[in-house]
Structure formats: structure tokens, C-alpha cells
Short mmCIF file of C-alpha atoms and ligand atoms in Angstrom, two decimals:
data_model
loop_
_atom_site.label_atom_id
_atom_site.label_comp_id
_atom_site.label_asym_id
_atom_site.label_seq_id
_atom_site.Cartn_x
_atom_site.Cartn_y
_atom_site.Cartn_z
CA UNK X 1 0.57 -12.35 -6.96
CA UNK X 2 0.03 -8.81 -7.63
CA UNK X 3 1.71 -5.76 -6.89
CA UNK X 4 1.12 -1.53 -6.73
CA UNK X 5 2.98 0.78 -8.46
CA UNK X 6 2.88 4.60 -7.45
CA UNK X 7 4.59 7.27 -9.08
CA UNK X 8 5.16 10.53 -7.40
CA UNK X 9 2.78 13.09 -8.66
CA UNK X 10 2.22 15.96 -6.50
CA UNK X 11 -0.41 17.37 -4.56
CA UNK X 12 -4.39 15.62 -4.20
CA UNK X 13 -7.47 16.89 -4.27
CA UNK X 14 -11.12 16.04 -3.65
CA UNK X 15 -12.97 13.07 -1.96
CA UNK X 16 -12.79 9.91 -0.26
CA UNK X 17 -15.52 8.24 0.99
CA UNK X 18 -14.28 6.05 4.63
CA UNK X 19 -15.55 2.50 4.67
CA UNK X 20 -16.86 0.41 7.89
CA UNK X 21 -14.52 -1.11 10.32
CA UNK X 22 -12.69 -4.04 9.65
CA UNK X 23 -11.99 -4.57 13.33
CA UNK X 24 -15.67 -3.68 14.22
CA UNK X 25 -17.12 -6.32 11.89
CA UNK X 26 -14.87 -9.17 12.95
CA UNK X 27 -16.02 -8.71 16.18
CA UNK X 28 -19.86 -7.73 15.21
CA UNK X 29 -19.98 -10.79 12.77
CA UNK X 30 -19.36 -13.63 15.61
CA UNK X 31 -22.00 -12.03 17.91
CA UNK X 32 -24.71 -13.36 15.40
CA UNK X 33 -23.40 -17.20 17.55
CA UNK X 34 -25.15 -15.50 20.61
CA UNK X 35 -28.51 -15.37 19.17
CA UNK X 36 -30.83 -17.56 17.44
CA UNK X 37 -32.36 -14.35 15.42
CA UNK X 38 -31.18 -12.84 12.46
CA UNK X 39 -28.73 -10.18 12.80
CA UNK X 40 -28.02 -7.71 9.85
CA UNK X 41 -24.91 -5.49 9.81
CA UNK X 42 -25.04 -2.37 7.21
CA UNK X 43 -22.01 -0.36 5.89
CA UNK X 44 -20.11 -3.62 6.16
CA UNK X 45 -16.41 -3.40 4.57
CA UNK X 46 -15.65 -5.44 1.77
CA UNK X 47 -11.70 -7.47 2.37
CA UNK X 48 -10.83 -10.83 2.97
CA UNK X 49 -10.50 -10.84 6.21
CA UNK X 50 -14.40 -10.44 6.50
CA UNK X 51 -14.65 -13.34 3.98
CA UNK X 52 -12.67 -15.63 6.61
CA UNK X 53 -14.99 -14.67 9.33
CA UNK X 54 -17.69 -15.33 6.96
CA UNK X 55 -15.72 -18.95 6.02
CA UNK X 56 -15.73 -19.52 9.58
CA UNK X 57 -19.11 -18.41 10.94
CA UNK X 58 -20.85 -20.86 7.90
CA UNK X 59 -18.60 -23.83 9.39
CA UNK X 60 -19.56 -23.91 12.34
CA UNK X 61 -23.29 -23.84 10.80
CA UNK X 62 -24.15 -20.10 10.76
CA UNK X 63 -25.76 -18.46 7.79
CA UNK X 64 -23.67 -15.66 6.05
CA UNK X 65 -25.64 -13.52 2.77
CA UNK X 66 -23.40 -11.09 1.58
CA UNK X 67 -26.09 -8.13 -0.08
CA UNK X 68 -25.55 -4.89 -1.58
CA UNK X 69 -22.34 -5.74 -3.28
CA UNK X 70 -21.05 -6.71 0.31
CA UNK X 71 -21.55 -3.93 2.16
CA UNK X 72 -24.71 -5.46 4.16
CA UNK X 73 -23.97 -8.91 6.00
CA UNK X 74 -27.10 -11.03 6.48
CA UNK X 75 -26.45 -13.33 9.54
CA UNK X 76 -27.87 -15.84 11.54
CA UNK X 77 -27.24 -18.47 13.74
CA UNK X 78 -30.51 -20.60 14.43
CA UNK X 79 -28.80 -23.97 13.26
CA UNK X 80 -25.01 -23.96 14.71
CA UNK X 81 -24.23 -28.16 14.89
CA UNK X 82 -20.18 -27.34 14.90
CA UNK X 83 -18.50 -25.94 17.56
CA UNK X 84 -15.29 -26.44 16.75
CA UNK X 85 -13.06 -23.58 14.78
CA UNK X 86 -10.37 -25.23 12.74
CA UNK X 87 -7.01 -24.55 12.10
CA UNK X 88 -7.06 -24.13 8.52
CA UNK X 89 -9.41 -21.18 9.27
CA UNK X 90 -8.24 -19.66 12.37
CA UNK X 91 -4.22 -19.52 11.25
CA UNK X 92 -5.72 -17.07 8.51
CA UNK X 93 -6.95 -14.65 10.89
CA UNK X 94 -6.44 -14.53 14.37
CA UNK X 95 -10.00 -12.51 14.97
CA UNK X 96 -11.10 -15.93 14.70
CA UNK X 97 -10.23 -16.76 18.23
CA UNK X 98 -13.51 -13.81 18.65
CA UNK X 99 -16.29 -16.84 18.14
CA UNK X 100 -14.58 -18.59 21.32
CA UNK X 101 -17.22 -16.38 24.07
CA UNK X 102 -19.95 -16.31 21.59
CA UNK X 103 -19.98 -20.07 21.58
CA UNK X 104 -19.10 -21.08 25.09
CA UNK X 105 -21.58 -18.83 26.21
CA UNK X 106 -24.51 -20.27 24.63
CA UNK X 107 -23.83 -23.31 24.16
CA UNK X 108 -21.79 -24.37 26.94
CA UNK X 109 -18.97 -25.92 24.88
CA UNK X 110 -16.23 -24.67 22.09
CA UNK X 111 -12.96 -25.74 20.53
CA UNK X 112 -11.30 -23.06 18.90
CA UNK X 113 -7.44 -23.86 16.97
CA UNK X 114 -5.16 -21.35 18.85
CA UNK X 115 -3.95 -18.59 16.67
CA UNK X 116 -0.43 -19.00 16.73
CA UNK X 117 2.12 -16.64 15.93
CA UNK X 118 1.86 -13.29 13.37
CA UNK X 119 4.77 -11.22 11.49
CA UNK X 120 3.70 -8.22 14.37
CA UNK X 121 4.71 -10.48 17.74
CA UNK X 122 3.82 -12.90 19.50
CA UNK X 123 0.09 -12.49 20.42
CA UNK X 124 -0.91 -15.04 23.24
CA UNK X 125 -4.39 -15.49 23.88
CA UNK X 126 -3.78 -15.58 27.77
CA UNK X 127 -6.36 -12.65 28.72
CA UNK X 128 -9.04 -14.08 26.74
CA UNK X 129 -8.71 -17.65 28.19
CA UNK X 130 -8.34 -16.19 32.23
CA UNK X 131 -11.27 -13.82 31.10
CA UNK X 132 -13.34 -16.57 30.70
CA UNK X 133 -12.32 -19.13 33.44
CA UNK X 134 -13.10 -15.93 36.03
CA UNK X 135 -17.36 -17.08 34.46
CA UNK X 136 -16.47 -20.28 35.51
CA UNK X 137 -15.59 -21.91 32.57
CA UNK X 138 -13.16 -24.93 32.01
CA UNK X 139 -10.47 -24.35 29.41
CA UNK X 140 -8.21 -27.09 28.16
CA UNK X 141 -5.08 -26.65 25.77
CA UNK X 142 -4.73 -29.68 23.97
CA UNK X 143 -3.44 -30.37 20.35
CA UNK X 144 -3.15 -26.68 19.14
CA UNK X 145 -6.89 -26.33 20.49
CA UNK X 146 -8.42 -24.90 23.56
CA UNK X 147 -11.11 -27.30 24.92
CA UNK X 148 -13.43 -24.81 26.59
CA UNK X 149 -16.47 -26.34 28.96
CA UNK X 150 -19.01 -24.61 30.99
CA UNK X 151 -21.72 -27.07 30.84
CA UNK X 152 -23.53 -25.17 33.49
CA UNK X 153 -23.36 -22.14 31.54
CA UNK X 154 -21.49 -19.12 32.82
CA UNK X 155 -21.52 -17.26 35.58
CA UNK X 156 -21.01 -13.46 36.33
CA UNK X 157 -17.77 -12.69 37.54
CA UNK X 158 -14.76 -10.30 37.77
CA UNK X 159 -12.31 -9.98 34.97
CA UNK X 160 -8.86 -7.57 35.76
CA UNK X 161 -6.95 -7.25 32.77
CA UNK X 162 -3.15 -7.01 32.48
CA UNK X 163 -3.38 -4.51 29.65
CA UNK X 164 -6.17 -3.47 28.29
CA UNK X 165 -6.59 -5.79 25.33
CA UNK X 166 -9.02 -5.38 22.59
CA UNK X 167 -9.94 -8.45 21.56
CA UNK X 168 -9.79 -10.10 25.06
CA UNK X 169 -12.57 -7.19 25.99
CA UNK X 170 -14.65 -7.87 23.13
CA UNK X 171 -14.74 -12.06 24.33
CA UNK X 172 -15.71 -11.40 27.48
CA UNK X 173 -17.70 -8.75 26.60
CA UNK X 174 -19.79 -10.76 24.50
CA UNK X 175 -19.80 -14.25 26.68
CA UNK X 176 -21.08 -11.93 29.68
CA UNK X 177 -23.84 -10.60 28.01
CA UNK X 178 -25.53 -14.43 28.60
CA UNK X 179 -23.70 -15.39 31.77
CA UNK X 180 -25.82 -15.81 35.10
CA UNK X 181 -25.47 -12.62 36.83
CA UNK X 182 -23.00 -9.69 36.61
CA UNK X 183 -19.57 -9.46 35.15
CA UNK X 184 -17.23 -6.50 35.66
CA UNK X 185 -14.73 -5.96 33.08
CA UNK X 186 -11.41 -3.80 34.87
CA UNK X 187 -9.16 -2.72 32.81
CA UNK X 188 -11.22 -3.06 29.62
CA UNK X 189 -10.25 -1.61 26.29
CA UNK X 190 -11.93 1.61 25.14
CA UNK X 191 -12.02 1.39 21.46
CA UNK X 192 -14.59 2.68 19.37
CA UNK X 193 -14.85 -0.64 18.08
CA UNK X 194 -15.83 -2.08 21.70
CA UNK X 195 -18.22 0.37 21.90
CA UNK X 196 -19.53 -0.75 18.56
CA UNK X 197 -20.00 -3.91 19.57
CA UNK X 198 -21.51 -2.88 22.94
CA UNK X 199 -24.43 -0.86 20.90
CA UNK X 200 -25.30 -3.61 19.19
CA UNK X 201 -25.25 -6.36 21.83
CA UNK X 202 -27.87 -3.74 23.60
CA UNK X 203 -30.08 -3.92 20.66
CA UNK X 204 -29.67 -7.38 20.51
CA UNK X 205 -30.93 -7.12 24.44
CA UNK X 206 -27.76 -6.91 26.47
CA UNK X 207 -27.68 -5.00 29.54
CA UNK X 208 -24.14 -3.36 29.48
CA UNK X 209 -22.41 -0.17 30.65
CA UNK X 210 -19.77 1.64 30.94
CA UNK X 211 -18.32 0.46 27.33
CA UNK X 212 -15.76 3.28 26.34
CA UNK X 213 -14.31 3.32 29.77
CA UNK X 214 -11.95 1.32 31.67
CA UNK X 215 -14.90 -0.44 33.54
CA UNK X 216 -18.02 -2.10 31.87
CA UNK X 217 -20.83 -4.30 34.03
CA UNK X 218 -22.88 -6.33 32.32
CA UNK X 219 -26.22 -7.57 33.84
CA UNK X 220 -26.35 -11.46 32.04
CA UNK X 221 -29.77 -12.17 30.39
CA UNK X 222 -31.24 -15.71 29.16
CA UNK X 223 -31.22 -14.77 25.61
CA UNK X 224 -30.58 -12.16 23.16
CA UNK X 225 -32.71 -11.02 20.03
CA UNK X 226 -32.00 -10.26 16.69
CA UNK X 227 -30.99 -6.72 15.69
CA UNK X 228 -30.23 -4.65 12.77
CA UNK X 229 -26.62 -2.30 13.46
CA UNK X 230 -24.57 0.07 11.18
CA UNK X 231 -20.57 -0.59 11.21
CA UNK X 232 -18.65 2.51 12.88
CA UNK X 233 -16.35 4.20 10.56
CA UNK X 234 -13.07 2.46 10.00
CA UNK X 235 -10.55 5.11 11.81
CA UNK X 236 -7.41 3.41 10.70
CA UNK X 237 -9.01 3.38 7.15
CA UNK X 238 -9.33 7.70 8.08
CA UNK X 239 -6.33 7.96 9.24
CA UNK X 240 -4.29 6.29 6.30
CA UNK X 241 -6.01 8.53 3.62
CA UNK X 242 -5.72 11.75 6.03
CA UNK X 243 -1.68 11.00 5.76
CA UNK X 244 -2.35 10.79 2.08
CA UNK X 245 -2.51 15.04 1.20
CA UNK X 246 -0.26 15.38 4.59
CA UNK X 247 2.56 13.90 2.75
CA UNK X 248 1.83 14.84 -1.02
CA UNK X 249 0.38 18.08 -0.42
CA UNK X 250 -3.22 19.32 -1.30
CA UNK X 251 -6.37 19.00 -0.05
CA UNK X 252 -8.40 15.92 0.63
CA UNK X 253 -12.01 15.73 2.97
CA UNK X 254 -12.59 11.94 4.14
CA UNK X 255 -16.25 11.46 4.03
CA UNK X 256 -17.35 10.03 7.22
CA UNK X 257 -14.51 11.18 9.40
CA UNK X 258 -15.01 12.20 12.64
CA UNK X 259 -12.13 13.96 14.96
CA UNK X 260 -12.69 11.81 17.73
CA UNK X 261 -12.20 8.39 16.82
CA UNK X 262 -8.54 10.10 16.18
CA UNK X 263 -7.79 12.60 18.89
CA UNK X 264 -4.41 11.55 19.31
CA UNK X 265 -3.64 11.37 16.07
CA UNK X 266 -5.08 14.64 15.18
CA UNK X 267 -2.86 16.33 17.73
CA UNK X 268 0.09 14.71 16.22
CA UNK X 269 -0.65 15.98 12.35
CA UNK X 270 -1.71 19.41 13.72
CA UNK X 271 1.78 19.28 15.35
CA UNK X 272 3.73 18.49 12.22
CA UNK X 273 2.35 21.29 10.43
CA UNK X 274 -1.04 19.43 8.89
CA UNK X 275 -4.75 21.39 9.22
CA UNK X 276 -7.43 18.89 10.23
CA UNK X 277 -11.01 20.72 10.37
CA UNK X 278 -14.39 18.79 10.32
CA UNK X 279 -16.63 19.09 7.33
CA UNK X 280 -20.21 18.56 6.82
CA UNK X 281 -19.73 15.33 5.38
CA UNK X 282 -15.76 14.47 7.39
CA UNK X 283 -12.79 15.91 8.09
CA UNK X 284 -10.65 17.65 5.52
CA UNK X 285 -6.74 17.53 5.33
CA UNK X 286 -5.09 20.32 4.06
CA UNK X 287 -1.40 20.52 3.45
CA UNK X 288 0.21 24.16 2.43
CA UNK X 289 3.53 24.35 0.93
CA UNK X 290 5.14 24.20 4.87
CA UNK X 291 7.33 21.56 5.62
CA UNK X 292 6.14 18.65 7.79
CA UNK X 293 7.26 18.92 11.18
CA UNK X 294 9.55 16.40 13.29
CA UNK X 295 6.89 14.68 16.10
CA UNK X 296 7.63 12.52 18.38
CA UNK X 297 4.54 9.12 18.62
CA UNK X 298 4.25 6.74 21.39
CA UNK X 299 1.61 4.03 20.56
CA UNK X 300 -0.84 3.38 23.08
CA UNK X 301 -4.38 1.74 23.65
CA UNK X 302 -7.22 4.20 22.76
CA UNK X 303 -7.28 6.82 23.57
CA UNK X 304 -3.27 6.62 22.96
CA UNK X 305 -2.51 7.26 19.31
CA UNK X 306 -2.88 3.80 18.02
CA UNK X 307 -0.34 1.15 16.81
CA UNK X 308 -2.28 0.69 13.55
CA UNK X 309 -1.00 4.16 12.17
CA UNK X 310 2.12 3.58 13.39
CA UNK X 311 3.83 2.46 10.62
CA UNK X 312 1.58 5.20 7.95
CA UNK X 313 3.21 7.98 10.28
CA UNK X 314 6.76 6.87 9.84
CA UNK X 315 5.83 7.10 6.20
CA UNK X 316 5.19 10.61 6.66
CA UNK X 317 8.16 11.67 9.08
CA UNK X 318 10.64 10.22 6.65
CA UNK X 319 10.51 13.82 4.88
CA UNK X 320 9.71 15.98 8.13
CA UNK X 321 11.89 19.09 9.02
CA UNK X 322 13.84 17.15 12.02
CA UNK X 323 14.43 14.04 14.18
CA UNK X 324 11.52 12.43 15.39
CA UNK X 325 11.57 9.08 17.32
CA UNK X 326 8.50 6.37 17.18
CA UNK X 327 8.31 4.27 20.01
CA UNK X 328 5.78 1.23 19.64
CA UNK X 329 4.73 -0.11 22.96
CA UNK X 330 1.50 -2.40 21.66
CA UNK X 331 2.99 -4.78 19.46
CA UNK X 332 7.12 -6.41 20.00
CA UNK X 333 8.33 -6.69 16.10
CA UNK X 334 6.26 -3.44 14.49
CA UNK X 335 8.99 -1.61 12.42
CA UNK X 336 9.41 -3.76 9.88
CA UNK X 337 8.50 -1.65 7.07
CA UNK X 338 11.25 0.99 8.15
CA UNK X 339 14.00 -0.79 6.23
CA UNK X 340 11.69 -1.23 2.85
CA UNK X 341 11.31 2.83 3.76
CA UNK X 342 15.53 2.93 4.28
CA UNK X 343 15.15 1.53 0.46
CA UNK X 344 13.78 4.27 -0.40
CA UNK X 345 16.27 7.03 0.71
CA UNK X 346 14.79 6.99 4.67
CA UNK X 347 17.24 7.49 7.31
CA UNK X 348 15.75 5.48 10.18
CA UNK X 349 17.24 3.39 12.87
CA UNK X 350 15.50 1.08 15.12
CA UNK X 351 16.53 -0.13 18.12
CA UNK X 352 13.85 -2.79 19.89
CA UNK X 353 10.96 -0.82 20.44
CA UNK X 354 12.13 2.77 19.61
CA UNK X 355 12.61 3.95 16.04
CA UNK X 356 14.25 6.99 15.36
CA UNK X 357 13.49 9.12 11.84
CA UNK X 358 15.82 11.87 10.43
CA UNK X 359 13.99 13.65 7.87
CA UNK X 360 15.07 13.34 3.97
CA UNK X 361 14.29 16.03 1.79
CA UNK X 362 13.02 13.86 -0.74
CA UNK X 363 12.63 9.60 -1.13
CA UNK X 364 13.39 7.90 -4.52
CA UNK X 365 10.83 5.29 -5.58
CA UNK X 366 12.11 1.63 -5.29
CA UNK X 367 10.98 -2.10 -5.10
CA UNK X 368 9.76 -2.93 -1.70
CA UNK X 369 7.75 -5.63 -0.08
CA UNK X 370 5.26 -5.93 1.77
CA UNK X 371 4.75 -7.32 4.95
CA UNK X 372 1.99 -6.90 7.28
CA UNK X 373 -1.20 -5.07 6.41
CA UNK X 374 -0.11 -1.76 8.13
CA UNK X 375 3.53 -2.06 6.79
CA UNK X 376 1.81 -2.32 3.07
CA UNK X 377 -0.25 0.55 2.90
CA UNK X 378 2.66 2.74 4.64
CA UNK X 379 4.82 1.86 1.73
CA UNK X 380 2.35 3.00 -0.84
CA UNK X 381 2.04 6.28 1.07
CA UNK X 382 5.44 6.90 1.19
CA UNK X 383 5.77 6.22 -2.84
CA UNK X 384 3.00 9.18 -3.32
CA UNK X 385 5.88 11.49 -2.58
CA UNK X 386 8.66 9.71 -3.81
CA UNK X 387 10.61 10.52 -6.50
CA UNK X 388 9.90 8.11 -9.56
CA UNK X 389 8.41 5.03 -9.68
CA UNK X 390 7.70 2.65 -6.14
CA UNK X 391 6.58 -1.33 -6.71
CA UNK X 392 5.44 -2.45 -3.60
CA UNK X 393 5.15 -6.19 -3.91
CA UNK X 394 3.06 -8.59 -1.81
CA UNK X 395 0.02 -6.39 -1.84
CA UNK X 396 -2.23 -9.46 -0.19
CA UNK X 397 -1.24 -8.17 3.00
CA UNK X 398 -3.58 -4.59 1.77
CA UNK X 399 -6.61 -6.64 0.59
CA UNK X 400 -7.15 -7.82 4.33
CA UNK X 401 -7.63 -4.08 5.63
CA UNK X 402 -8.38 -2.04 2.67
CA UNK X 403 -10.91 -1.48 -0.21
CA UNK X 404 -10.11 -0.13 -3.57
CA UNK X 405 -7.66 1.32 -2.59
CA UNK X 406 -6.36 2.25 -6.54
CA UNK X 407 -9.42 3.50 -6.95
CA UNK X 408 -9.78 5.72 -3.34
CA UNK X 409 -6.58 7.57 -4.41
CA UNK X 410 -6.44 8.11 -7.99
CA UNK X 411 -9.47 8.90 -7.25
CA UNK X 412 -7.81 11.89 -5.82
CA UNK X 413 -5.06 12.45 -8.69
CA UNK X 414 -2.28 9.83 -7.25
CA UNK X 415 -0.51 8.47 -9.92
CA UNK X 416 -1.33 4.68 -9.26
CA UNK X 417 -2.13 0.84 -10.34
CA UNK X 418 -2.44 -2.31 -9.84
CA UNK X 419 -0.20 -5.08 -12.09
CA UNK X 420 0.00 -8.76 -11.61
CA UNK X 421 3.47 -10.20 -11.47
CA UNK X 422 2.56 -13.39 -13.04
C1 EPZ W 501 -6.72 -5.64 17.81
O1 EPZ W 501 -5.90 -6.80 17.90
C2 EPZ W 501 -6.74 -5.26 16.33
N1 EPZ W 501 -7.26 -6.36 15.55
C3 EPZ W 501 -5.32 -4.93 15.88
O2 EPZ W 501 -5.37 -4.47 14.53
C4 EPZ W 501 -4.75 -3.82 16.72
O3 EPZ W 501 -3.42 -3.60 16.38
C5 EPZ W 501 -4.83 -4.21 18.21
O4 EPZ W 501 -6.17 -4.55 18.57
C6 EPZ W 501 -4.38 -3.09 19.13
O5 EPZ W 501 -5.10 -1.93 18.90
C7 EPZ W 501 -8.60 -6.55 15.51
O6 EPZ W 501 -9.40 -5.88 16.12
C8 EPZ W 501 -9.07 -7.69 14.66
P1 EPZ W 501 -4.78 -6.73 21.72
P2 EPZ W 501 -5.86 -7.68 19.24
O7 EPZ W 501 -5.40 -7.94 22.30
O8 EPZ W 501 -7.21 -7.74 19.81
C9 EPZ W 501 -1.03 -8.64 24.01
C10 EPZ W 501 -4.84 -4.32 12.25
O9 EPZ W 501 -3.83 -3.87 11.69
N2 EPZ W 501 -1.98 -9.67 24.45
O10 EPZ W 501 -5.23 -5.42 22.21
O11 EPZ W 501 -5.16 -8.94 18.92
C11 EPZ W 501 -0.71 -8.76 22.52
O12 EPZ W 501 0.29 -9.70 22.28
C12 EPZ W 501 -4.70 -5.20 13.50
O13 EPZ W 501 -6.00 -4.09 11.86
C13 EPZ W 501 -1.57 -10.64 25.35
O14 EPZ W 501 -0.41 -10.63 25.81
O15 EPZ W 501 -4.91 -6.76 20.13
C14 EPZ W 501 -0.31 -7.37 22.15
O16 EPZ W 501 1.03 -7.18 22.42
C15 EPZ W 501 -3.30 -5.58 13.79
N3 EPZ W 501 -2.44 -11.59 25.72
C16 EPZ W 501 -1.17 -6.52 23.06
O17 EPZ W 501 -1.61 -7.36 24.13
C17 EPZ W 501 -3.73 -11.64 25.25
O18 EPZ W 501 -4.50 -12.54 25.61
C18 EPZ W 501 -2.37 -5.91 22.36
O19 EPZ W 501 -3.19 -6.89 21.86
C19 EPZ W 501 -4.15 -10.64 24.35
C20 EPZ W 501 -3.25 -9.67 23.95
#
């Protein structure tokens, strides 16, 4: 198992260039199940969590060419014989449970291994299953599995979400696009990455609108095309390396930022002391010799700041002038990387949902582990500015959400590697 080991080294400068969107391409990749036409997706990231989808998608029959040194994804789906999603798959990644629309939709049948539990919460499936029972489908829980049937095919319908989850917006988005009729998502999420997917189910054929609000109709059709669609910028990818100068110092521009796949999060750094200005080519991050201001951060769904910087702005707060208090309202057990932070000299204390952060002056490098992909990479960020040397163990978590990322910041002048403990 390997490990990261950072080493305080003062301020960065130059470039990093912002890869595609994990959480675009896991839901991009299983709308090739829709179609019986190739589907190509450039600026593709390359993690392991793409090479599960791509593990699953080729079990159930679809075929997955990885060109370009992974950062183009040849799909298609002409010959899918298995529509079953097995366990051994899905309890990798629980975007698996994102080929369940795709393949009720055209095909009338799927049995997809329920997700189970993750280090973050709970994480039912409930929305996605009611989603699709409202087009008339049949769903089944048996064994660990749900048994979904719509031998009919699916019919529009209305959806009204709880809460506006992602992933439960992206089935149904998908499984209306071939429904009979027209489906009207309420309460849908408004990610950039739904709106992703929502350009390229249109090129694909889909009638949809409305994605990037709280409402989205889709008009069904028989069948959708092939298409060819570019990934959207991963903003949680932006956002980690923006926090990168904001806590060393220095000045960094992230090529292929843009300010508003981050409002939120913008007006938080610009309120802790950080200058954010778009570039030509991104945004650049510039950090003077100013302390870091206390915040306070309430996560929220987009266009909330969003949970998945959560724990990367805790790293930064640790050393703000002040108090500030986090309070995580997507996810039930999301702090766990603030006592691997108290390791290293932060004064945090977290009760349920609310986490409150007394700045340090200064935190002293220190073995930590990691333990979700979010909690990882905050860790790292907090041992750019440490004092001495930070091992952050358990680094597997990283390799699901980010690229070379050894590379990305010494790239910049961070004082960093990568050992193996064995
Ligand atoms: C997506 O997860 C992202 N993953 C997550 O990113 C992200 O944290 C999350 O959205 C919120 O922004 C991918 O896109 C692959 P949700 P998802 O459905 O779709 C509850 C990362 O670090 N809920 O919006 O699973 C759920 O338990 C990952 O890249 C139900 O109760 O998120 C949670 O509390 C982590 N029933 C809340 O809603 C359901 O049927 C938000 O979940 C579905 C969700």
C-alpha cells in the first residue's frame, strides 16, 4: 500500500492544468447502455473509479477502448446480453447503481447489487428506486439486489424529490429520455455534472429541458443515437488545487477553471482573505502574506458550496485568524478527517453535524490516515503548510478522485512524493 509524504515548503507558483469530471464520467459512461451507437467521451479523467465503471459497463456486454492514454473513452453498447450488475463490482463504487435507468429503460429489465453502506453515511438508494416506479416500473428487493421490471417499457411520469439528489436525478434523467411520453423531474439536482449529462443525452437525441434548474421535462423518444461529448471540468478537482496557494501562499492559475462551477466557494475564499480572478486559460489564486480569515461553510446542493470541499476547507481554516464553524448538512459521518487534522496541531471539535475550527498559527507534520477520498486529499493540503514532514497513509482512497496528483503539485514547488510501505 502506498503512502504521500509532504514537507512544508512555502509558497507555489505556476500551473495546473484541471482534469475532466470524475462524477460527470460515471454518469456519462453508463448512458452509452441507452444507445446501440457508439458514444465517445473526450477529456476523460484517468482514476479507478472510471476503471470500475469501465469493469462494469464490459460485464454487462458493453465495449469500453480506453485511447489517448485514457483521456478519450470509446463506448458502445450494440451487444449488452447481461443485465445484471454484481456485487463484487457495485460494492466498489456506488456510481454503479447509475446503469440501473440506462438498462431498465431500454431493455425493460435490470438487476443491479444494492450499494450498501460507505465510510461518508448511509446512502440509501430510495429516490432512485421511487423515481423510477413513478415510469411505471416494477422494482423488487431481493437478495442484496433490486429486481427492476418494466416489460412494457416506461412511461412518462412525475418524479418529486425529497432532496435534491444527484445521482437519483441523473437515473431518472437518463431512463426518461426513452420512456413513452413526458417526465417532470421536481426537485432535481442542479449540478454542472447533470447538466453535463443532459448535453450529451441531447446530442445523443434526447429532448430535455430545464437541466440546471430545479425542474427538467423530458419529451421520451424511441431511440437515441450515438454522439461524440467533451467531459466538463472537474470543479472539486479546481477547487482542491485553488486551496493549494490559499494555504501555502503564492500564486497558482488552474487551467480550465471557471468561477461558476464554484460560486459559493469563491465567495467563501474571497472572504478569508484569498484573490480568485479568471485568466485566459482559468482562474488564478493568489495568496499575499495576509492571514487567512475565520469563515463560516454550510454544505449544500449546488448551488450551495458543496460537501466535496468540505473537508479541503477545514484543511485551510485550521490556520485562519479566528473561529470558524463547518456545518455539513449533505452527508451524516463527514468530519472524519478532523481528528487526523487534531494530529497535526488542529484545534477542532465536532459535534454531529457541526464542526467548529479555532485557528493554529502553525500545524506540525504527522502520520495520518486516510479515509475517504475527500478526507485524503485534505490531509495532504494541510501537510503543504505544516511544519516538517506529514505521511498520509492509505492514499487508495486519492487514486479514485485524483490524477497525478505528485506530479500536479510539485509541479508547482510542493515539497512531495509518493513511497510504498511495503
Ligand atoms: C454524488 O453522490 C457525488 N458522487 C458525491 O461525490 C457527492 O458528494 C454527492 O453527489 C453530493 O454532491 C458522484 O457523483 C459519483 P446524493 P450521490 O444522491 O449521487 C441522500 C465524491 O467525493 N440520499 O446527492 O450519491 C444521501 O444519503 C463523492 O466525489 C437518499 O437519502 O449523492 C445523502 O445524504 C462523494 N436517498 C444525500 O441524499 C437516495 O436515494 C445526497 O446524496 C439518494 C440520496
Amino acid at each position: 500500500m502506498d503512502s504521500i509524504l509532504v514537507r512544508g515548503n512555502g509558497p507555489l507558483h505556476g500551473q495546473i492544468p484541471i482534469a475532466g469530471a470524475k462524477n460527470a464520467c460515471l454518469t456519462l459512461m453508463p448512458a452509452t447502455l441507452l444507445s446501440d451507437e457508439p458514444l465517445t467521451l473526450i477529456n476523460a479523467p484517468r482514476l479507478s473509479d472510471i476503471r470500475t465503471m469501465t469493469q462494469l459497463l464490459r460485464s454487462l456486454g458493453a465495449e469500453v477502448t480506453s485511447l489517448q492514454g485514457g483521456q478519450v473513452l470509446a463506448l458502445s453498447s450494440h451487444d449488452i446480453h447481461n443485465k445484471t450488475a454484481d456485487y463484487d463490482i457495485v460494492r466498489k463504487m456506488r456510481a454503479s447503481i447509475l446503469v440501473l435507468g440506462p438498462l431498465l429503460a431500454r431493455y425493460g429489465e435490470a438487476v443491479v447489487s444494492l450499494p450498501g453502506g460507505c465510510a461518508i453515511g448511509a446512502r440509501p438508494v430510495d429516490l432512485h428506486l421511487r423515481a423510477l416506479e413513478a415510469m411505471g416500473a416494477t422494482l423488487e428487493l431481493r437478495d442484496g439486489y433490486v429486481h427492476a421490471s418494466a416489460p412494457g417499457g416506461l412511461k412518462g411520469g412525475t418524479v418529486d424529490f425529497d432532496f435534491a439528489s444527484v445521482g437519483a436525478t441523473e437515473n431518472a434523467l437518463m431512463a426518461a429520455t426513452l420512456a413513452k411520453g413526458i417526465t417532470v423531474i421536481r426537485n432535481a439536482a442542479r449540478e454542472p455534472e447533470i447538466v453535463d449529462l443532459a448535453r450529451c443525452l441531447r446530442a445523443m437525441g434526447a429532448q430535455i429541458d430545464g437541466d440546471g434548474s430545479s425542474e427538467i421535462t423530458i419529451q421520451g423518444v424511441d431511440r437515441l443515437g450515438g454522439a461524440t461529448h467533451t467531459v466538463v471540468t472537474d470543479r472539486i478537482e479546481l477547487g482542491t488545487y485553488m486551496l493549494a496557494p490559499a494555504i501555502c501562499g503564492g500564486e497558482v492559475e488552474l487551467l480550465g477553471g471557471r468561477i461558476e462551477l464554484l460560486e459559493a466557494f469563491c465567495e467563501k475564499l474571497d472572504a478569508a482573505g484569498i484573490t480568485v480572478t479568471e485568466t485566459e486559460k482559468g482562474l488564478s489564486v493568489t495568496r499575499g502574506n495576509g492571514d487567512i480569515r475565520a469563515v463560516n461553510v454550510t454544505t449544500e446542493p449546488f448551488p450551495g458550496f458543496p460537501t466535496d470541499l468540505q473537508a479541503q476547507m477545514m484543511a485551510l481554516l485550521c490556520t485562519a485568524n479566528g473561529t470558524s464553524v463547518l456545518e455539513e448538512k449533505i452527508f451524516e459521518n463527514r468530519f472524519m478527517h478532523a481528528p487526523e487534522l487534531m494530529r497535526m496541531g488542529a484545534q477542532i471539535d465536532v459535534q454531529g453535524g457541526t464542526a467548529t475550527v479555532t485557528g493554529v498559527p502553525k500545524l506540525k507534520g504527522a502520520p495520518v490516515m486516510a479515509t475517504d477520498l475527500r478526507a485524503s486529499v485534505s490531509l495532504i493540503l494541510a501537510g503543504l503548510a505544516a511544519e516538517g514532514e506529514t505521511k498520509v497513509a492509505r492514499v487508495y482512497h486519492l487514486d479514485r478522485g485524483y490524477e497525478h496528483v505528485v506530479g500536479k503539485l510539485s509541479g508547482v514547488g510542493a515539497n512531495i512524493e509518493r513511497i510504498s510501505d511495503t
